Short mmCIF file of C-alpha atoms in Angstrom, two decimals:
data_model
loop_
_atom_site.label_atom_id
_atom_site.label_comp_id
_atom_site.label_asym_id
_atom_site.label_seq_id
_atom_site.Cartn_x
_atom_site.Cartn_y
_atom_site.Cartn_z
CA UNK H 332 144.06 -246.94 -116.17
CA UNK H 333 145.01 -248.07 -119.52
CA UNK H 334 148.12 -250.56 -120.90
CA UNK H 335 149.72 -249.46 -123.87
CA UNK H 336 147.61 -251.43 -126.47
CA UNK H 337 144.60 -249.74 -124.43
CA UNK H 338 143.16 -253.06 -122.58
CA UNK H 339 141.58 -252.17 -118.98
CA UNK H 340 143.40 -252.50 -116.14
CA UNK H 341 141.67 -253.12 -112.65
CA UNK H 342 144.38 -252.21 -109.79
CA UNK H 343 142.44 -253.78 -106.88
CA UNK H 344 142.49 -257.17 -108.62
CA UNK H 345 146.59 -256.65 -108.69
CA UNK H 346 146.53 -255.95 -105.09
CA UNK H 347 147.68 -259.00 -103.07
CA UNK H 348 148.17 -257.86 -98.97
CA UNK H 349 150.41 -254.82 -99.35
CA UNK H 350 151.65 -255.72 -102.74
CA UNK H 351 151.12 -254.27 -106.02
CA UNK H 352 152.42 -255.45 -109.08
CA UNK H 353 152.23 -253.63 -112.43
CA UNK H 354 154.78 -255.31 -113.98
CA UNK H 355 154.85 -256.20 -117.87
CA UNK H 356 151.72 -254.12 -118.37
CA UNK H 357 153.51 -252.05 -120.95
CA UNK H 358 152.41 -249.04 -119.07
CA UNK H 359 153.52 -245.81 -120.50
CA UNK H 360 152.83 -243.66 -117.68
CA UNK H 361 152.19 -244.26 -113.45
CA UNK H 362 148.62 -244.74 -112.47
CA UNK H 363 149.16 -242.32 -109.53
CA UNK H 364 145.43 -241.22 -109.35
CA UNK H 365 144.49 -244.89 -108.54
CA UNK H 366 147.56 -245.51 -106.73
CA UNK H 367 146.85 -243.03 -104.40
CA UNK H 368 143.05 -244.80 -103.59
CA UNK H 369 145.45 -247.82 -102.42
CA UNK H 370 147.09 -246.62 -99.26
CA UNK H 371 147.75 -250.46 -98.38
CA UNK H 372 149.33 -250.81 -101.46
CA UNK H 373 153.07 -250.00 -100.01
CA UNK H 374 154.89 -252.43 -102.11
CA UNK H 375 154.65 -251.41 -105.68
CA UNK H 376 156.09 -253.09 -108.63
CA UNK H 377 156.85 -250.88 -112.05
CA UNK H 378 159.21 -253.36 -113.60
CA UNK H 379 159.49 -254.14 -117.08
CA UNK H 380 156.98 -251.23 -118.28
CA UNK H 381 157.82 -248.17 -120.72
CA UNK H 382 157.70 -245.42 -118.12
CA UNK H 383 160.07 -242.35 -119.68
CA UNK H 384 159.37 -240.41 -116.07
CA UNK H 385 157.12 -240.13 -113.67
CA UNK H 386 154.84 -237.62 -113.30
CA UNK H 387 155.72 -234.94 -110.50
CA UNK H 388 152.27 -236.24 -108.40
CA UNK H 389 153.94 -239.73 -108.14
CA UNK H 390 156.05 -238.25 -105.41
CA UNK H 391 152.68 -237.67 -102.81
CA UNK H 392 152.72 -241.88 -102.94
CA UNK H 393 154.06 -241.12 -99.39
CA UNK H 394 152.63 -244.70 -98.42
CA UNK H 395 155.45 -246.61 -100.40
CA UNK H 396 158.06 -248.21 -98.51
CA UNK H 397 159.09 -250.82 -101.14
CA UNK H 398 159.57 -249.25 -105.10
CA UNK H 399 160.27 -251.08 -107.84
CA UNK H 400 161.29 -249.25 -111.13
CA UNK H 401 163.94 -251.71 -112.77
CA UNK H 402 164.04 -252.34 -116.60
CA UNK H 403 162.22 -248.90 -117.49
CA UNK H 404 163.39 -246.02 -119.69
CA UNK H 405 163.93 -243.53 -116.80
CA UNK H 406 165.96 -240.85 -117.84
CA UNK H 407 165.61 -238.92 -114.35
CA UNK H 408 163.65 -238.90 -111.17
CA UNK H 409 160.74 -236.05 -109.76
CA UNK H 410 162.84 -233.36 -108.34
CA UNK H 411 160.29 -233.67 -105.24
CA UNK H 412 161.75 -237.46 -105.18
CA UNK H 413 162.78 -237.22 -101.76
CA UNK H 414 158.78 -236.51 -100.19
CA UNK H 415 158.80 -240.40 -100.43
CA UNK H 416 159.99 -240.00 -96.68
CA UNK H 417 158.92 -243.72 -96.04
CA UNK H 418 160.74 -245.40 -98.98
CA UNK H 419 163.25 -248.35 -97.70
CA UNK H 420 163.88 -250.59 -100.54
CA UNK H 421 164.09 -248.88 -103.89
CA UNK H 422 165.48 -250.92 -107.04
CA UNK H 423 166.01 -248.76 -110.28
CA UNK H 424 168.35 -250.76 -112.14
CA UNK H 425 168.49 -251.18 -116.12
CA UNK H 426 167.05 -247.45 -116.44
CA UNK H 427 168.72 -244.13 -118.42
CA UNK H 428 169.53 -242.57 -115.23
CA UNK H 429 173.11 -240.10 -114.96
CA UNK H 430 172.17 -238.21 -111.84
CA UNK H 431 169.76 -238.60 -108.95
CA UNK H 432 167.73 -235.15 -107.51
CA UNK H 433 169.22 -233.66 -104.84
CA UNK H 434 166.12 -234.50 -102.65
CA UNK H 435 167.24 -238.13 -102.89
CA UNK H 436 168.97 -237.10 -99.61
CA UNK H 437 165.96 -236.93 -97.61
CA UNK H 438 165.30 -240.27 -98.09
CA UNK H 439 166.48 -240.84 -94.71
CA UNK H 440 165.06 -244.71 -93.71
CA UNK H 441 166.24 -245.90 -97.59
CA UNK H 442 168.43 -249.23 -96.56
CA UNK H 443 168.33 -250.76 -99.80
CA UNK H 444 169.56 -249.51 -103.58
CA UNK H 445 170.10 -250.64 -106.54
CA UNK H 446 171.38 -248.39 -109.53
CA UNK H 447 173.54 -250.90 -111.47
CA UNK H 448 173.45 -250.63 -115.25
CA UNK H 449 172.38 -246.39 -115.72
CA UNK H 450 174.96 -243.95 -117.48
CA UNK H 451 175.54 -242.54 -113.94
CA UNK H 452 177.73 -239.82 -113.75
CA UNK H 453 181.44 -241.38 -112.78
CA UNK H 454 181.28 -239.63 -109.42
CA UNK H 455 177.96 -240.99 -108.38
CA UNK H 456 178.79 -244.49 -110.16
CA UNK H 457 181.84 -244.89 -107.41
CA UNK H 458 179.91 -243.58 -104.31
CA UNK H 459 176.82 -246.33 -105.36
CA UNK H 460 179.48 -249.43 -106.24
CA UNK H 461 177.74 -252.16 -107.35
CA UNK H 462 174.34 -254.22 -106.03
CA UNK H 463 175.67 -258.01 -106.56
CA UNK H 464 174.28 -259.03 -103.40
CA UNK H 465 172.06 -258.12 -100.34
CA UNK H 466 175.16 -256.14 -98.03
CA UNK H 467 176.70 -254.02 -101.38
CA UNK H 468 172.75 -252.67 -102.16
CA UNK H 469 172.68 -251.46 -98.18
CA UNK H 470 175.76 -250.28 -98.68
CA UNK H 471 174.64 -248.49 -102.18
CA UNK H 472 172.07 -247.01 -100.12
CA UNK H 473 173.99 -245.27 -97.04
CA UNK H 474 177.00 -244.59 -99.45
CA UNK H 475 174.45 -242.34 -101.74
CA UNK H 476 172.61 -240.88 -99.37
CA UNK H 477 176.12 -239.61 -97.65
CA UNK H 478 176.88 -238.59 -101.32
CA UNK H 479 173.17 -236.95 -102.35
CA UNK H 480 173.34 -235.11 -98.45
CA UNK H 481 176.66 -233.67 -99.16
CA UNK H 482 175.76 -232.63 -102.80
CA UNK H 483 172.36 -231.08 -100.59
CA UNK H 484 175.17 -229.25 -97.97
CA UNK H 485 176.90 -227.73 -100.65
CA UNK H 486 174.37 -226.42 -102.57
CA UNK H 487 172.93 -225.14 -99.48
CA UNK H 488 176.16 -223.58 -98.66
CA UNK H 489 176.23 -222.08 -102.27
CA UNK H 490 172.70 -220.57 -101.59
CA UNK H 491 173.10 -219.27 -98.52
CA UNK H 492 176.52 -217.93 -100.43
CA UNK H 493 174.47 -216.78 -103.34
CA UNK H 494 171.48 -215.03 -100.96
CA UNK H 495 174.43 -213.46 -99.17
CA UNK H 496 176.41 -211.97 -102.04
CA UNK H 497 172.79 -210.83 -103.43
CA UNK H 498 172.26 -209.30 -99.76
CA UNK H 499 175.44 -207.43 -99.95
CA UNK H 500 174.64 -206.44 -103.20
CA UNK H 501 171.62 -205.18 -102.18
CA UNK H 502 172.47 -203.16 -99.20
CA UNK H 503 175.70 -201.28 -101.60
CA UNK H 504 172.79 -200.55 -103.73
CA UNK H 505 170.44 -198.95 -100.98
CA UNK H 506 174.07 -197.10 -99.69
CA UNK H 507 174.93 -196.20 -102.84
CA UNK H 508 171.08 -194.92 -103.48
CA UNK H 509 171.24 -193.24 -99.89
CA UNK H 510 174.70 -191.27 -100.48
CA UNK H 511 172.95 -190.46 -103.75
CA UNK H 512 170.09 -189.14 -102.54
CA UNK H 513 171.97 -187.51 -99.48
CA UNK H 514 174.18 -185.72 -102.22
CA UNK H 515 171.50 -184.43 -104.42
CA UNK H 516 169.95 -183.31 -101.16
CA UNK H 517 172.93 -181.03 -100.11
CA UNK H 518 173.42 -179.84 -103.59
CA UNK H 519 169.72 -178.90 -103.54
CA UNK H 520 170.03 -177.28 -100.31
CA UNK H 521 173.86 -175.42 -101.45
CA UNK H 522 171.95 -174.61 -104.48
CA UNK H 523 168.65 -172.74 -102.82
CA UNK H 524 171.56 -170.94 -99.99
CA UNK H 525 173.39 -169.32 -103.34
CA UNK H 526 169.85 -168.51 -104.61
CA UNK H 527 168.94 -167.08 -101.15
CA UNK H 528 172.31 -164.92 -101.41
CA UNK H 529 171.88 -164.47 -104.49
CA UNK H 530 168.57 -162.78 -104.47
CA UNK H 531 169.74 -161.06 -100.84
CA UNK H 532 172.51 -158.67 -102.78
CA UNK H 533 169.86 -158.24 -105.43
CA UNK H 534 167.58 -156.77 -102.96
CA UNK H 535 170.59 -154.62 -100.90
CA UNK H 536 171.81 -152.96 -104.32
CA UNK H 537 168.35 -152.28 -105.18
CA UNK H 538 167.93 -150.95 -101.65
CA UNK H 539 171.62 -149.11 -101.97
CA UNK H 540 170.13 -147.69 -105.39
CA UNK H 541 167.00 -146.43 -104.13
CA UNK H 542 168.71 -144.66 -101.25
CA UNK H 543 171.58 -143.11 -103.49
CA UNK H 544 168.72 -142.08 -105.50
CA UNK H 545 166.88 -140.48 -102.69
CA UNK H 546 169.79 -138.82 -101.56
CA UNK H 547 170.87 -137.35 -105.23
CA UNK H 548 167.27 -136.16 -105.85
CA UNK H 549 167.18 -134.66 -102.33
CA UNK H 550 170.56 -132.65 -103.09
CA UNK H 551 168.80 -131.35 -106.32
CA UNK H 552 165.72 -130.36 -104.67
CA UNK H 553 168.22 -128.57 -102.00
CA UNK H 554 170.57 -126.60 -104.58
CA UNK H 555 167.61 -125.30 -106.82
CA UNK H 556 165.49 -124.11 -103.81
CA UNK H 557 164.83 -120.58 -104.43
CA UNK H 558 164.07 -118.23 -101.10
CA UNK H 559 160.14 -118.38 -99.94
CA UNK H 560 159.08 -114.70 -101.30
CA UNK H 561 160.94 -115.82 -105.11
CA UNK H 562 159.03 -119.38 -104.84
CA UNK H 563 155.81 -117.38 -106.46
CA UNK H 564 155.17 -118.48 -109.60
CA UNK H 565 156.32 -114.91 -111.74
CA UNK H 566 153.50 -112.21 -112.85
CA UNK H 567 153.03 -111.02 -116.11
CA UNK H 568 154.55 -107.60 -116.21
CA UNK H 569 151.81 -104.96 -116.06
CA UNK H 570 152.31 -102.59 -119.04
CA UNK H 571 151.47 -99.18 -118.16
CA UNK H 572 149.39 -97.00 -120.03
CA UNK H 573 151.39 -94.84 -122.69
CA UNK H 574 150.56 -91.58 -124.48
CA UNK H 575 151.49 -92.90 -127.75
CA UNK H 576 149.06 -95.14 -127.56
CA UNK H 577 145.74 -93.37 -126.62
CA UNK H 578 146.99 -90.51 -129.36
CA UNK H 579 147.04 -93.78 -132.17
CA UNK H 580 143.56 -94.68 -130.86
CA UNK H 581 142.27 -90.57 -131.07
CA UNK H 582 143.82 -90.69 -134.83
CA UNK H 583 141.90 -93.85 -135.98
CA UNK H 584 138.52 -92.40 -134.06
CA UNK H 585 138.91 -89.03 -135.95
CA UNK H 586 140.07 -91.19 -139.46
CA UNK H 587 136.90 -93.79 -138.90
CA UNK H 588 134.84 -90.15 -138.65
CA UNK H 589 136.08 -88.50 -141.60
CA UNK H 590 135.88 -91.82 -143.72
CA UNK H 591 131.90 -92.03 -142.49
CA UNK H 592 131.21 -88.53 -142.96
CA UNK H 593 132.86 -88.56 -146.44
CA UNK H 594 130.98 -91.80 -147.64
CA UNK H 595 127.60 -89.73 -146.28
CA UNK H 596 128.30 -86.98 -148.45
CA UNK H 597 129.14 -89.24 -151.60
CA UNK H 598 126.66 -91.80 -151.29
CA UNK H 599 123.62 -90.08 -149.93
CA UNK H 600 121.04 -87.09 -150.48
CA UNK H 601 123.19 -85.18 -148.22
CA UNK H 602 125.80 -84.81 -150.77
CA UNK H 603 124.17 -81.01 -151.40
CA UNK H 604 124.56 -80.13 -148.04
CA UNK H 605 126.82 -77.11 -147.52
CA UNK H 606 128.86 -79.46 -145.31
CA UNK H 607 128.82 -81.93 -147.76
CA UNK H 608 129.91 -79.92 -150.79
CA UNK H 609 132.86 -78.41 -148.63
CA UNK H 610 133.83 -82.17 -147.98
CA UNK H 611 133.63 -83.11 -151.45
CA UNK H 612 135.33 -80.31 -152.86
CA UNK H 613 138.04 -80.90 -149.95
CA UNK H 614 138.11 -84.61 -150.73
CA UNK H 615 138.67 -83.88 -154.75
CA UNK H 616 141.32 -81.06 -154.04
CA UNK H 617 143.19 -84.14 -152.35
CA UNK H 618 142.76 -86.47 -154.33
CA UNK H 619 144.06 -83.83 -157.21
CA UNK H 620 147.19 -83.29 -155.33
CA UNK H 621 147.94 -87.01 -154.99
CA UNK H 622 148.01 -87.07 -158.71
CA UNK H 623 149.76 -84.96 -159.33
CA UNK H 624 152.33 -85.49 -156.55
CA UNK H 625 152.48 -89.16 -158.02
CA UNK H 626 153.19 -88.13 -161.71
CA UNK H 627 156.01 -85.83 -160.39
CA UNK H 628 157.30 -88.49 -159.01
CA UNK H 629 156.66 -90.58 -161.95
CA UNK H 630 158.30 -87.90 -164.07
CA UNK H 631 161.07 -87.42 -161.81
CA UNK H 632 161.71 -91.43 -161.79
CA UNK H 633 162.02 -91.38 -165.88
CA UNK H 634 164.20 -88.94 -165.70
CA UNK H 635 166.64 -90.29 -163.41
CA UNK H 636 166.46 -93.31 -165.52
CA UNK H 637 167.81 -91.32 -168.25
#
Protein backbone atom coordinates (compact mmCIF):
# COMPACT_ATOMS: atom_id res chain seq x y z
CA UNK A 1 0.00 0.00 0.00
CA UNK A 2 0.96 3.39 -0.97
CA UNK A 3 0.47 7.13 0.92
CA UNK A 4 -0.47 9.80 -1.23
CA UNK A 5 3.06 11.19 -2.07
CA UNK A 6 3.73 7.33 -2.94
CA UNK A 7 6.19 6.41 0.18
CA UNK A 8 5.77 2.56 1.28
CA UNK A 9 3.72 1.69 3.84
CA UNK A 10 4.32 -1.61 5.92
CA UNK A 11 0.87 -2.45 7.86
CA UNK A 12 2.36 -5.08 10.21
CA UNK A 13 4.82 -2.53 11.60
CA UNK A 14 1.45 -0.29 12.43
CA UNK A 15 -0.01 -3.19 14.14
CA UNK A 16 0.28 -2.83 17.94
CA UNK A 17 -2.00 -5.94 19.82
CA UNK A 18 -5.35 -5.51 18.07
CA UNK A 19 -4.73 -2.00 16.99
CA UNK A 20 -4.17 -0.49 13.75
CA UNK A 21 -3.53 2.93 13.10
CA UNK A 22 -3.43 4.56 9.64
CA UNK A 23 -3.91 7.78 10.67
CA UNK A 24 -2.26 10.97 8.92
CA UNK A 25 -0.95 8.73 6.16
CA UNK A 26 -2.71 10.86 3.61
CA UNK A 27 -4.20 7.73 2.27
CA UNK A 28 -6.48 8.20 -0.61
CA UNK A 29 -8.06 4.95 -0.63
CA UNK A 30 -8.53 1.74 2.23
CA UNK A 31 -5.85 -0.86 2.10
CA UNK A 32 -8.56 -3.57 2.34
CA UNK A 33 -6.43 -6.29 0.52
CA UNK A 34 -3.84 -6.03 3.39
CA UNK A 35 -6.35 -5.33 5.89
CA UNK A 36 -7.96 -8.36 5.33
CA UNK A 37 -4.31 -10.48 5.96
CA UNK A 38 -4.73 -8.80 9.60
CA UNK A 39 -7.63 -10.58 11.19
CA UNK A 40 -6.17 -9.39 14.71
CA UNK A 41 -6.21 -6.12 13.53
CA UNK A 42 -9.95 -5.30 14.99
CA UNK A 43 -9.27 -1.81 16.00
CA UNK A 44 -8.60 0.24 12.97
CA UNK A 45 -7.81 3.84 12.79
CA UNK A 46 -8.62 5.92 9.31
CA UNK A 47 -8.50 9.35 10.85
CA UNK A 48 -7.19 12.31 9.35
CA UNK A 49 -6.63 10.64 5.73
CA UNK A 50 -8.29 11.74 2.26
CA UNK A 51 -10.58 8.75 1.86
CA UNK A 52 -13.69 10.10 -0.60
CA UNK A 53 -15.38 6.36 0.02
CA UNK A 54 -14.58 3.21 0.62
CA UNK A 55 -14.42 0.68 -1.67
CA UNK A 56 -17.50 -1.84 -1.59
CA UNK A 57 -14.78 -4.88 -0.40
CA UNK A 58 -14.09 -2.79 2.79
CA UNK A 59 -17.38 -4.09 4.05
CA UNK A 60 -15.96 -8.13 4.23
CA UNK A 61 -13.50 -6.44 7.20
CA UNK A 62 -16.04 -8.51 9.26
CA UNK A 63 -13.19 -8.69 12.01
CA UNK A 64 -13.60 -4.91 13.02
CA UNK A 65 -15.22 -4.16 16.15
CA UNK A 66 -13.68 -0.68 16.72
CA UNK A 67 -13.74 1.87 13.27
CA UNK A 68 -12.38 4.94 13.10
CA UNK A 69 -13.20 7.22 10.05
CA UNK A 70 -13.28 10.87 11.62
CA UNK A 71 -11.82 13.93 9.73
CA UNK A 72 -12.17 12.22 6.14
CA UNK A 73 -14.06 13.42 3.05
CA UNK A 74 -16.79 10.71 3.21
CA UNK A 75 -19.56 11.63 1.24
CA UNK A 76 -21.49 8.17 1.91
CA UNK A 77 -20.98 4.74 3.27
CA UNK A 78 -20.87 0.95 1.20
CA UNK A 79 -24.46 0.14 0.78
CA UNK A 80 -23.29 -3.47 2.15
CA UNK A 81 -22.21 -1.24 5.37
CA UNK A 82 -24.17 -3.20 7.64
CA UNK A 83 -22.04 -6.92 6.88
CA UNK A 84 -19.72 -5.28 9.54
CA UNK A 85 -22.00 -7.45 11.94
CA UNK A 86 -19.22 -7.13 14.70
CA UNK A 87 -18.73 -3.32 14.64
CA UNK A 88 -19.30 -1.68 18.34
CA UNK A 89 -17.61 1.58 18.38
CA UNK A 90 -17.74 3.48 15.13
CA UNK A 91 -16.65 7.32 15.07
CA UNK A 92 -17.31 9.16 11.66
CA UNK A 93 -17.35 12.62 12.67
CA UNK A 94 -16.00 15.73 10.55
CA UNK A 95 -16.98 13.73 7.21
CA UNK A 96 -19.57 14.88 4.10
CA UNK A 97 -22.06 12.46 5.19
CA UNK A 98 -26.27 13.42 4.67
CA UNK A 99 -27.62 9.90 4.96
CA UNK A 100 -26.45 6.57 6.29
CA UNK A 101 -27.35 3.04 4.08
CA UNK A 102 -30.16 1.42 5.11
CA UNK A 103 -28.00 -1.64 6.13
CA UNK A 104 -26.66 0.54 8.95
CA UNK A 105 -29.57 -1.21 10.77
CA UNK A 106 -28.00 -4.47 10.97
CA UNK A 107 -25.41 -3.24 12.88
CA UNK A 108 -27.01 -4.79 15.75
CA UNK A 109 -24.00 -4.88 18.73
CA UNK A 110 -23.01 -0.95 17.54
CA UNK A 111 -23.05 0.83 21.26
CA UNK A 112 -21.10 3.68 20.32
CA UNK A 113 -21.60 6.67 17.45
CA UNK A 114 -20.45 9.54 16.60
CA UNK A 115 -21.81 11.59 13.50
CA UNK A 116 -21.39 15.20 14.77
CA UNK A 117 -20.34 17.77 12.20
CA UNK A 118 -21.84 15.90 8.52
CA UNK A 119 -24.67 17.75 6.45
CA UNK A 120 -27.00 15.00 7.81
CA UNK A 121 -30.29 15.11 6.63
CA UNK A 122 -32.49 17.15 9.49
CA UNK A 123 -34.41 13.98 10.26
CA UNK A 124 -31.43 11.81 10.88
CA UNK A 125 -29.48 14.89 12.56
CA UNK A 126 -32.39 14.82 15.48
CA UNK A 127 -32.64 10.97 15.87
CA UNK A 128 -28.38 10.96 16.26
CA UNK A 129 -28.33 14.31 18.77
CA UNK A 130 -25.09 15.13 19.52
CA UNK A 131 -21.73 12.98 20.79
CA UNK A 132 -20.37 15.56 23.60
CA UNK A 133 -19.69 12.85 25.88
CA UNK A 134 -19.48 9.01 26.44
CA UNK A 135 -23.67 8.39 27.39
CA UNK A 136 -25.05 10.91 24.25
CA UNK A 137 -22.61 8.68 21.59
CA UNK A 138 -24.47 5.30 23.16
CA UNK A 139 -27.33 7.01 22.94
CA UNK A 140 -26.45 8.22 19.13
CA UNK A 141 -26.00 4.68 18.55
CA UNK A 142 -29.40 2.92 19.80
CA UNK A 143 -31.33 6.15 18.73
CA UNK A 144 -30.02 5.48 14.90
CA UNK A 145 -30.20 2.15 14.76
CA UNK A 146 -34.11 2.47 15.98
CA UNK A 147 -34.15 5.18 13.20
CA UNK A 148 -31.99 3.15 10.24
CA UNK A 149 -34.37 -0.26 11.38
CA UNK A 150 -37.51 1.64 10.92
CA UNK A 151 -36.32 3.36 7.63
CA UNK A 152 -35.32 -0.79 6.85
CA UNK A 153 -39.31 -1.74 8.01
CA UNK A 154 -40.68 0.63 5.78
CA UNK A 155 -38.95 0.05 2.86
CA UNK A 156 -39.54 -3.50 3.42
CA UNK A 157 -43.14 -2.80 3.78
CA UNK A 158 -42.96 -0.72 0.48
CA UNK A 159 -41.38 -3.82 -1.26
CA UNK A 160 -43.37 -6.29 -0.18
CA UNK A 161 -46.15 -3.44 -1.29
CA UNK A 162 -44.38 -2.95 -4.54
CA UNK A 163 -43.87 -7.06 -5.25
CA UNK A 164 -47.55 -7.24 -4.37
CA UNK A 165 -49.03 -4.58 -6.63
CA UNK A 166 -46.54 -6.10 -9.42
CA UNK A 167 -48.15 -9.63 -8.40
CA UNK A 168 -51.58 -8.35 -8.91
CA UNK A 169 -50.56 -6.84 -11.88
CA UNK A 170 -49.31 -9.81 -13.08
CA UNK A 171 -52.04 -12.22 -12.43
CA UNK A 172 -54.83 -9.32 -14.29
CA UNK A 173 -52.41 -9.75 -17.03
CA UNK A 174 -52.41 -13.70 -17.19
CA UNK A 175 -56.61 -13.22 -16.62
CA UNK A 176 -56.83 -10.79 -18.96
CA UNK A 177 -54.47 -13.03 -21.46
CA UNK A 178 -56.66 -16.16 -20.39
CA UNK A 179 -60.24 -14.47 -21.14
CA UNK A 180 -58.39 -13.43 -24.28
CA UNK A 181 -57.37 -16.46 -25.36
CA UNK A 182 -60.66 -18.19 -24.06
CA UNK A 183 -62.53 -15.61 -26.38
CA UNK A 184 -60.59 -16.05 -29.50
CA UNK A 185 -61.06 -19.72 -28.76
CA UNK A 186 -64.95 -19.62 -28.84
CA UNK A 187 -64.95 -17.26 -31.71
CA UNK A 188 -62.72 -19.80 -33.48
CA UNK A 189 -64.88 -22.56 -32.56
CA UNK A 190 -68.50 -20.22 -33.44
CA UNK A 191 -66.61 -19.44 -36.49
CA UNK A 192 -65.71 -23.26 -37.81
CA UNK A 193 -69.81 -24.28 -36.47
CA UNK A 194 -71.12 -21.41 -39.17
CA UNK A 195 -68.53 -22.85 -41.62
CA UNK A 196 -69.72 -26.42 -40.77
CA UNK A 197 -73.44 -25.08 -41.48
CA UNK A 198 -72.44 -23.27 -43.84
CA UNK A 199 -70.93 -25.85 -46.06
CA UNK A 200 -73.92 -28.44 -44.70
CA UNK A 201 -76.81 -26.33 -46.78
CA UNK A 202 -74.24 -26.11 -49.54
CA UNK A 203 -74.13 -29.77 -49.76
CA UNK A 204 -78.28 -30.32 -49.12
CA UNK A 205 -79.12 -27.77 -52.08
CA UNK A 206 -76.64 -29.41 -54.15
CA UNK A 207 -78.18 -32.70 -53.05
CA UNK A 208 -81.93 -31.02 -53.46
CA UNK A 209 -80.59 -29.94 -57.05
CA UNK A 210 -79.34 -33.15 -58.13
CA UNK A 211 -82.53 -34.90 -57.11
CA UNK A 212 -84.92 -32.20 -58.74
CA UNK A 213 -82.75 -32.79 -61.61
CA UNK A 214 -83.14 -36.49 -61.58
CA UNK A 215 -86.65 -36.25 -61.19
CA UNK A 216 -87.20 -33.52 -64.20
CA UNK A 217 -84.98 -35.61 -66.54
CA UNK A 218 -86.85 -38.76 -65.47
CA UNK A 219 -90.34 -37.01 -66.36
CA UNK A 220 -88.79 -36.18 -69.85
CA UNK A 221 -87.53 -39.54 -70.48
CA UNK A 222 -91.28 -40.69 -69.34
CA UNK A 223 -93.41 -38.20 -71.66
CA UNK A 224 -91.25 -38.79 -74.88
CA UNK A 225 -91.25 -42.64 -74.52
CA UNK A 226 -92.62 -43.90 -77.66
CA UNK A 227 -94.41 -47.63 -77.53
CA UNK A 228 -91.71 -50.69 -77.89
CA UNK A 229 -92.64 -51.71 -81.72
CA UNK A 230 -92.23 -47.46 -82.71
CA UNK A 231 -88.80 -47.43 -80.55
CA UNK A 232 -87.04 -48.87 -83.98
CA UNK A 233 -84.97 -46.56 -85.33
CA UNK A 234 -87.25 -45.69 -88.89
CA UNK A 235 -86.36 -47.54 -92.39
CA UNK A 236 -85.69 -45.90 -95.42
CA UNK A 237 -88.80 -46.23 -97.49
CA UNK A 238 -88.31 -48.92 -100.14
CA UNK A 239 -89.16 -47.37 -103.54
CA UNK A 240 -90.76 -49.77 -105.71
CA UNK A 241 -89.89 -50.44 -109.09
CA UNK A 242 -91.85 -48.17 -111.69
CA UNK A 243 -92.57 -48.59 -115.40
CA UNK A 244 -91.51 -45.19 -116.20
CA UNK A 245 -88.43 -45.90 -115.20
CA UNK A 246 -87.23 -49.17 -116.91
CA UNK A 247 -89.01 -47.54 -120.29
CA UNK A 248 -86.30 -44.25 -119.66
CA UNK A 249 -83.54 -46.88 -119.26
CA UNK A 250 -84.89 -49.02 -122.75
CA UNK A 251 -84.84 -45.35 -124.53
CA UNK A 252 -81.21 -44.45 -123.55
CA UNK A 253 -80.08 -48.35 -124.43
CA UNK A 254 -81.76 -48.02 -127.92
CA UNK A 255 -80.31 -44.00 -128.19
CA UNK A 256 -76.58 -45.27 -126.92
CA UNK A 257 -77.21 -48.01 -130.02
CA UNK A 258 -78.20 -45.78 -132.67
CA UNK A 259 -75.48 -43.11 -131.65
CA UNK A 260 -72.73 -46.24 -131.95
CA UNK A 261 -74.10 -47.61 -134.98
CA UNK A 262 -74.27 -44.13 -136.61
CA UNK A 263 -70.60 -43.14 -135.59
CA UNK A 264 -69.66 -46.86 -137.28
CA UNK A 265 -71.13 -45.92 -140.39
CA UNK A 266 -69.49 -42.30 -140.46
CA UNK A 267 -66.23 -43.00 -139.18
CA UNK A 268 -65.34 -46.39 -140.50
CA UNK A 269 -64.96 -48.62 -143.78
CA UNK A 270 -68.38 -49.73 -143.11
CA UNK A 271 -69.80 -46.51 -144.16
CA UNK A 272 -70.57 -48.42 -147.79
CA UNK A 273 -72.40 -50.95 -146.23
CA UNK A 274 -76.02 -51.16 -147.40
CA UNK A 275 -76.87 -50.68 -143.71
CA UNK A 276 -74.66 -48.01 -143.45
CA UNK A 277 -75.73 -45.94 -146.45
CA UNK A 278 -79.49 -46.36 -145.31
CA UNK A 279 -78.24 -44.85 -141.89
CA UNK A 280 -76.48 -42.11 -143.42
CA UNK A 281 -78.97 -41.16 -145.80
CA UNK A 282 -81.56 -41.46 -142.75
CA UNK A 283 -79.22 -39.47 -140.53
CA UNK A 284 -78.84 -36.51 -143.38
CA UNK A 285 -82.70 -36.55 -144.17
CA UNK A 286 -82.83 -35.53 -140.32
CA UNK A 287 -80.55 -33.47 -140.00
CA UNK A 288 -82.19 -31.63 -143.29
CA UNK A 289 -85.43 -31.36 -141.57
CA UNK A 290 -83.95 -29.78 -138.44
CA UNK A 291 -82.83 -27.03 -140.69
CA UNK A 292 -85.19 -26.36 -142.06
CA UNK A 293 -87.67 -26.68 -139.17
CA UNK A 294 -85.21 -24.15 -137.37
CA UNK A 295 -85.22 -21.46 -140.20
CA UNK A 296 -89.08 -21.63 -140.18
CA UNK A 297 -88.94 -20.89 -137.01
CA UNK A 298 -86.34 -18.35 -137.52
CA UNK A 299 -88.49 -16.87 -140.27
CA UNK A 300 -91.55 -17.09 -138.37
CA UNK A 301 -89.70 -15.22 -135.26
CA UNK A 302 -88.72 -12.10 -137.75
CA UNK A 303 -91.85 -11.88 -138.73
CA UNK A 304 -93.59 -11.61 -135.59
CA UNK A 305 -91.07 -9.06 -134.77
CA UNK A 306 -92.41 -7.05 -137.50
Amino acid sequence: MSRGGGKGLSLKDKLDGNELDLSLCDLNEVPVRELAALPKATVLDLSCNNLVSLPSDFCSLMHLVKLDLSKNRLQQLPLDFGRLVNLQHLDLLNNRLVTLPVSFAQLKNLKWLDLKDNPLDPVLAKVAGDCLDESQCKQAAVKVLQHMKAIQSEQDRQRQRKLQAEREMEKRREAEQRAKEAQERELRKREKAEEKERRRREYDAQKAAKQEMEKKTKKETVHTRKPASSSRPPQPPRHKPSWSRSVLRVLLFVLFCILCTLAACKLTELQHQPLCVSVNTLYEDVVAALQNHKTLQNMLQHNSQQ
